[in-house]
Coordinates of C-alpha atoms in Angstrom, one line a residue:
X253 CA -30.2 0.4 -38.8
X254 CA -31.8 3.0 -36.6
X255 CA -34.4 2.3 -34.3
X256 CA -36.8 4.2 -31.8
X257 CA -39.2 3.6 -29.0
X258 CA -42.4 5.6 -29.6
X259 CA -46.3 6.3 -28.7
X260 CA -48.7 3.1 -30.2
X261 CA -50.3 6.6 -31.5
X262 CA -47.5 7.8 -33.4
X263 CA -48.1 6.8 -37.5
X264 CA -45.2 6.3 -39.0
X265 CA -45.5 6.9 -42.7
X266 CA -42.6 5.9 -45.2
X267 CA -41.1 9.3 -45.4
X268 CA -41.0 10.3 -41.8
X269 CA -38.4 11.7 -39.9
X270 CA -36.9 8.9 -37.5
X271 CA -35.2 11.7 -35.7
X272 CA -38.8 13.9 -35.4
X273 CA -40.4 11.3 -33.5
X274 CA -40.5 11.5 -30.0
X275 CA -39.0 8.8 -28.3
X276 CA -40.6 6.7 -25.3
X277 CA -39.0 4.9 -23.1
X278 CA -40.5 4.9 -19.6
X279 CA -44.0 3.2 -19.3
X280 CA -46.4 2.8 -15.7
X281 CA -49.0 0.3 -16.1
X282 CA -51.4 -1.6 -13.3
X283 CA -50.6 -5.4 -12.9
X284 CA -53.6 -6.4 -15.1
X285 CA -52.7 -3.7 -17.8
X286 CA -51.6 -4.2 -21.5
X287 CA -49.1 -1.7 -22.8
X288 CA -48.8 -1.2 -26.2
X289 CA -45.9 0.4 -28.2
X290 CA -44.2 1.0 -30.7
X291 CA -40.6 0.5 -32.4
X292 CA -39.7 2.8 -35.4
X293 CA -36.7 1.5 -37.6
X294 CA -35.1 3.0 -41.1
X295 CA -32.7 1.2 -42.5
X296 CA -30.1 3.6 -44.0
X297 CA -27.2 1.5 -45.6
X298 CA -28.0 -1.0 -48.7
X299 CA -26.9 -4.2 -47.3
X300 CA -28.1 -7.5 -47.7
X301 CA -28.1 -8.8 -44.1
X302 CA -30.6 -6.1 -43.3
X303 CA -33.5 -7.3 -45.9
X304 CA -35.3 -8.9 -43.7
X305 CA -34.5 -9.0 -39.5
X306 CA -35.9 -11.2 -37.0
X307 CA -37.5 -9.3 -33.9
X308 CA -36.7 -10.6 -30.7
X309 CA -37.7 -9.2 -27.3
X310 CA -35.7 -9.9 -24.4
X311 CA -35.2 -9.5 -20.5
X312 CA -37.6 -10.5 -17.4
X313 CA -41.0 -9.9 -19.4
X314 CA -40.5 -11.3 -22.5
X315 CA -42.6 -13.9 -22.2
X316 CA -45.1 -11.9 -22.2
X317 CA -44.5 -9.4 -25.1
X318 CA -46.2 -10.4 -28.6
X319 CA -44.5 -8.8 -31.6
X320 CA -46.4 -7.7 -34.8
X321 CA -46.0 -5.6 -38.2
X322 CA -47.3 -2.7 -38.4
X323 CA -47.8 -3.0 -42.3
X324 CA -49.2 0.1 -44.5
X325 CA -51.8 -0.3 -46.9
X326 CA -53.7 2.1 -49.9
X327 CA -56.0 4.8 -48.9
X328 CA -57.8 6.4 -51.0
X329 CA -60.0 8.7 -49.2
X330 CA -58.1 9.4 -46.1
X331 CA -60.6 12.8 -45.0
X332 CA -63.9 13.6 -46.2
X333 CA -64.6 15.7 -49.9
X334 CA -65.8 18.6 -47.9
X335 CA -63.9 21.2 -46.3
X336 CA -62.7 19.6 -43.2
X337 CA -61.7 21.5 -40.1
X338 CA -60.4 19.0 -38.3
X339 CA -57.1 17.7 -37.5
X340 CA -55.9 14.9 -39.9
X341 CA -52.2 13.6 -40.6
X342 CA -52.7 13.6 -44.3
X343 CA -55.4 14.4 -46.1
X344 CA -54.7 13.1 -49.7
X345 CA -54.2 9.4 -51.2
X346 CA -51.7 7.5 -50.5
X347 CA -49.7 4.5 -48.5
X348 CA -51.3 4.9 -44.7
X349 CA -49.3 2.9 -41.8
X350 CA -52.8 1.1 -40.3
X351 CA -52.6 -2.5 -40.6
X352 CA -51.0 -4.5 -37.5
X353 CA -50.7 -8.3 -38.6
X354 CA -48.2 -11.0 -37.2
X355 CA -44.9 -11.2 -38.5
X356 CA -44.2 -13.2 -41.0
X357 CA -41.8 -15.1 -42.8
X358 CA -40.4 -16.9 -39.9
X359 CA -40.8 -14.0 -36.9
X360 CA -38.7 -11.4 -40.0
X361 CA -40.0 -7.9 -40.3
X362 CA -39.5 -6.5 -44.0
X363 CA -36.6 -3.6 -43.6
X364 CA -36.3 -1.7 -46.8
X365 CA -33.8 0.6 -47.7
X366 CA -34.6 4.4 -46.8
X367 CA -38.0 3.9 -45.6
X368 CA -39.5 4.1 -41.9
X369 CA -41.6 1.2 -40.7
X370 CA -42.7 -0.2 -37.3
X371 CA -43.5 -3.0 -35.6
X372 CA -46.3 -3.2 -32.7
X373 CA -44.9 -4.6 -29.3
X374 CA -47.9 -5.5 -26.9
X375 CA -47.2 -7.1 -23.5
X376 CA -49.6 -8.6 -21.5
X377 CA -48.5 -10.0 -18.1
X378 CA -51.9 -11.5 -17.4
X379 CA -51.4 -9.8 -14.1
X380 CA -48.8 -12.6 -13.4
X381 CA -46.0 -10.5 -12.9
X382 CA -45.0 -8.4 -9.1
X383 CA -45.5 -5.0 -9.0
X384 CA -41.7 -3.3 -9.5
X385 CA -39.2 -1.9 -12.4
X386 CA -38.5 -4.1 -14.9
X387 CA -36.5 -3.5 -18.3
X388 CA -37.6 -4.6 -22.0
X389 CA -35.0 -5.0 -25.2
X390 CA -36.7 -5.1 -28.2
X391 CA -33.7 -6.7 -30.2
X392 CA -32.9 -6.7 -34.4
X393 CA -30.9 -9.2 -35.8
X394 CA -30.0 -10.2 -39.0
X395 CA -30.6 -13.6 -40.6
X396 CA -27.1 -14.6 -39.2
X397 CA -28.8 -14.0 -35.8
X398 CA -25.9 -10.8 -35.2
X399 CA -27.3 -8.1 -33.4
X400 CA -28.0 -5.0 -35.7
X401 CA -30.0 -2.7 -33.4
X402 CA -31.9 -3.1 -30.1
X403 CA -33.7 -0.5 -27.8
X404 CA -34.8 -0.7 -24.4
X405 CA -37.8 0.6 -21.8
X406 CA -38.6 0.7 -18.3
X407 CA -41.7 -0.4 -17.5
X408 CA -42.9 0.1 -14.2
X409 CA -45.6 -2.6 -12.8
X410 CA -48.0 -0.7 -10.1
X411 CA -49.0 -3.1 -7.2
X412 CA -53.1 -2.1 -8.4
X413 CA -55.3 -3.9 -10.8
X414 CA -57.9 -2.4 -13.2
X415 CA -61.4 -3.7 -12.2
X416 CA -63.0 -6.2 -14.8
X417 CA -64.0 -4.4 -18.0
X418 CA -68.5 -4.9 -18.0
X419 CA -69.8 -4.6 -21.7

């Protein structure tokens, strides 16, 4: 199982290139910040243990750290009918990465054979946590709880807040 640290806007479509995406694994955020990111996996062997793995995060903010799917769904008009000049990923029908829903069947993330997902890791210390260096571990593990694949960041807490958001 191979996974990756990347951008939240990366899209990682079923036939992506794990190695092509760039991988992230310093983040600076204020105290009252959320960061948001995301894990890239592709499971490369055919082996039952790997079916289905339970995410885990670990280390001094996992507490705070929510883990989601990030699940792909049908598009059928992914850029307009006219000639488009603009910048698009893809610009025919297909299977889009776009939906991010909680992880089901008991905290497992689907891993199919040959085929690049990701799941969404958000962490929200509430502002609850000192500024300093701190290091996350976003952990797979099979259904036997062994450790398959994990990947860590440094996140960096800034001692400054973000002023209340006015809508």
């Amino acid at each position: 199982l191979k996974i990756k640290a990347i951008s939240s806007l990366e899209k990682c479509f079923y036939n992506t290139d794990i190695d092509a995406l760039s991988e992230k694994k310093d983040f600076i955020i204020f105290k009252n910040e959320r960061l948001s990111f995301q894990v890239a996996f592709l499971n490369t062997t055919i082996d039952s243990r790997i079916h289905q793995c339970p995410v885990i995060a670990s280390g001094d903010l996992a507490k705070y750290v929510t883990i989601r799917q990030v699940a792909s769904v049908p598009v059928a008009y992914p850029a307009p009918f006219v000639k488009s000049e603009g910048e698009y990923l893809k610009k025919e029908p297909g299977i889009y990465p776009d939906l991010i829903r909680p992880l089901m069947y008991d905290g497992c993330v689907p891993v199919p054979y040959n085929n690049v997902g990701a799941v969404w890791v958000e962490l929200d210390t509430l502002g609850e946590r000192e500024a300093g260096n701190y290091s996350l571990t976003i952990e797979f593990k099979s259904q036997e709880n062994e450790l398959l694949a994990s990947t860590s960041v440094n996140i960096r807490i800034i001692d400054e807040t973000l002023p209340e958001q006015e809508l």
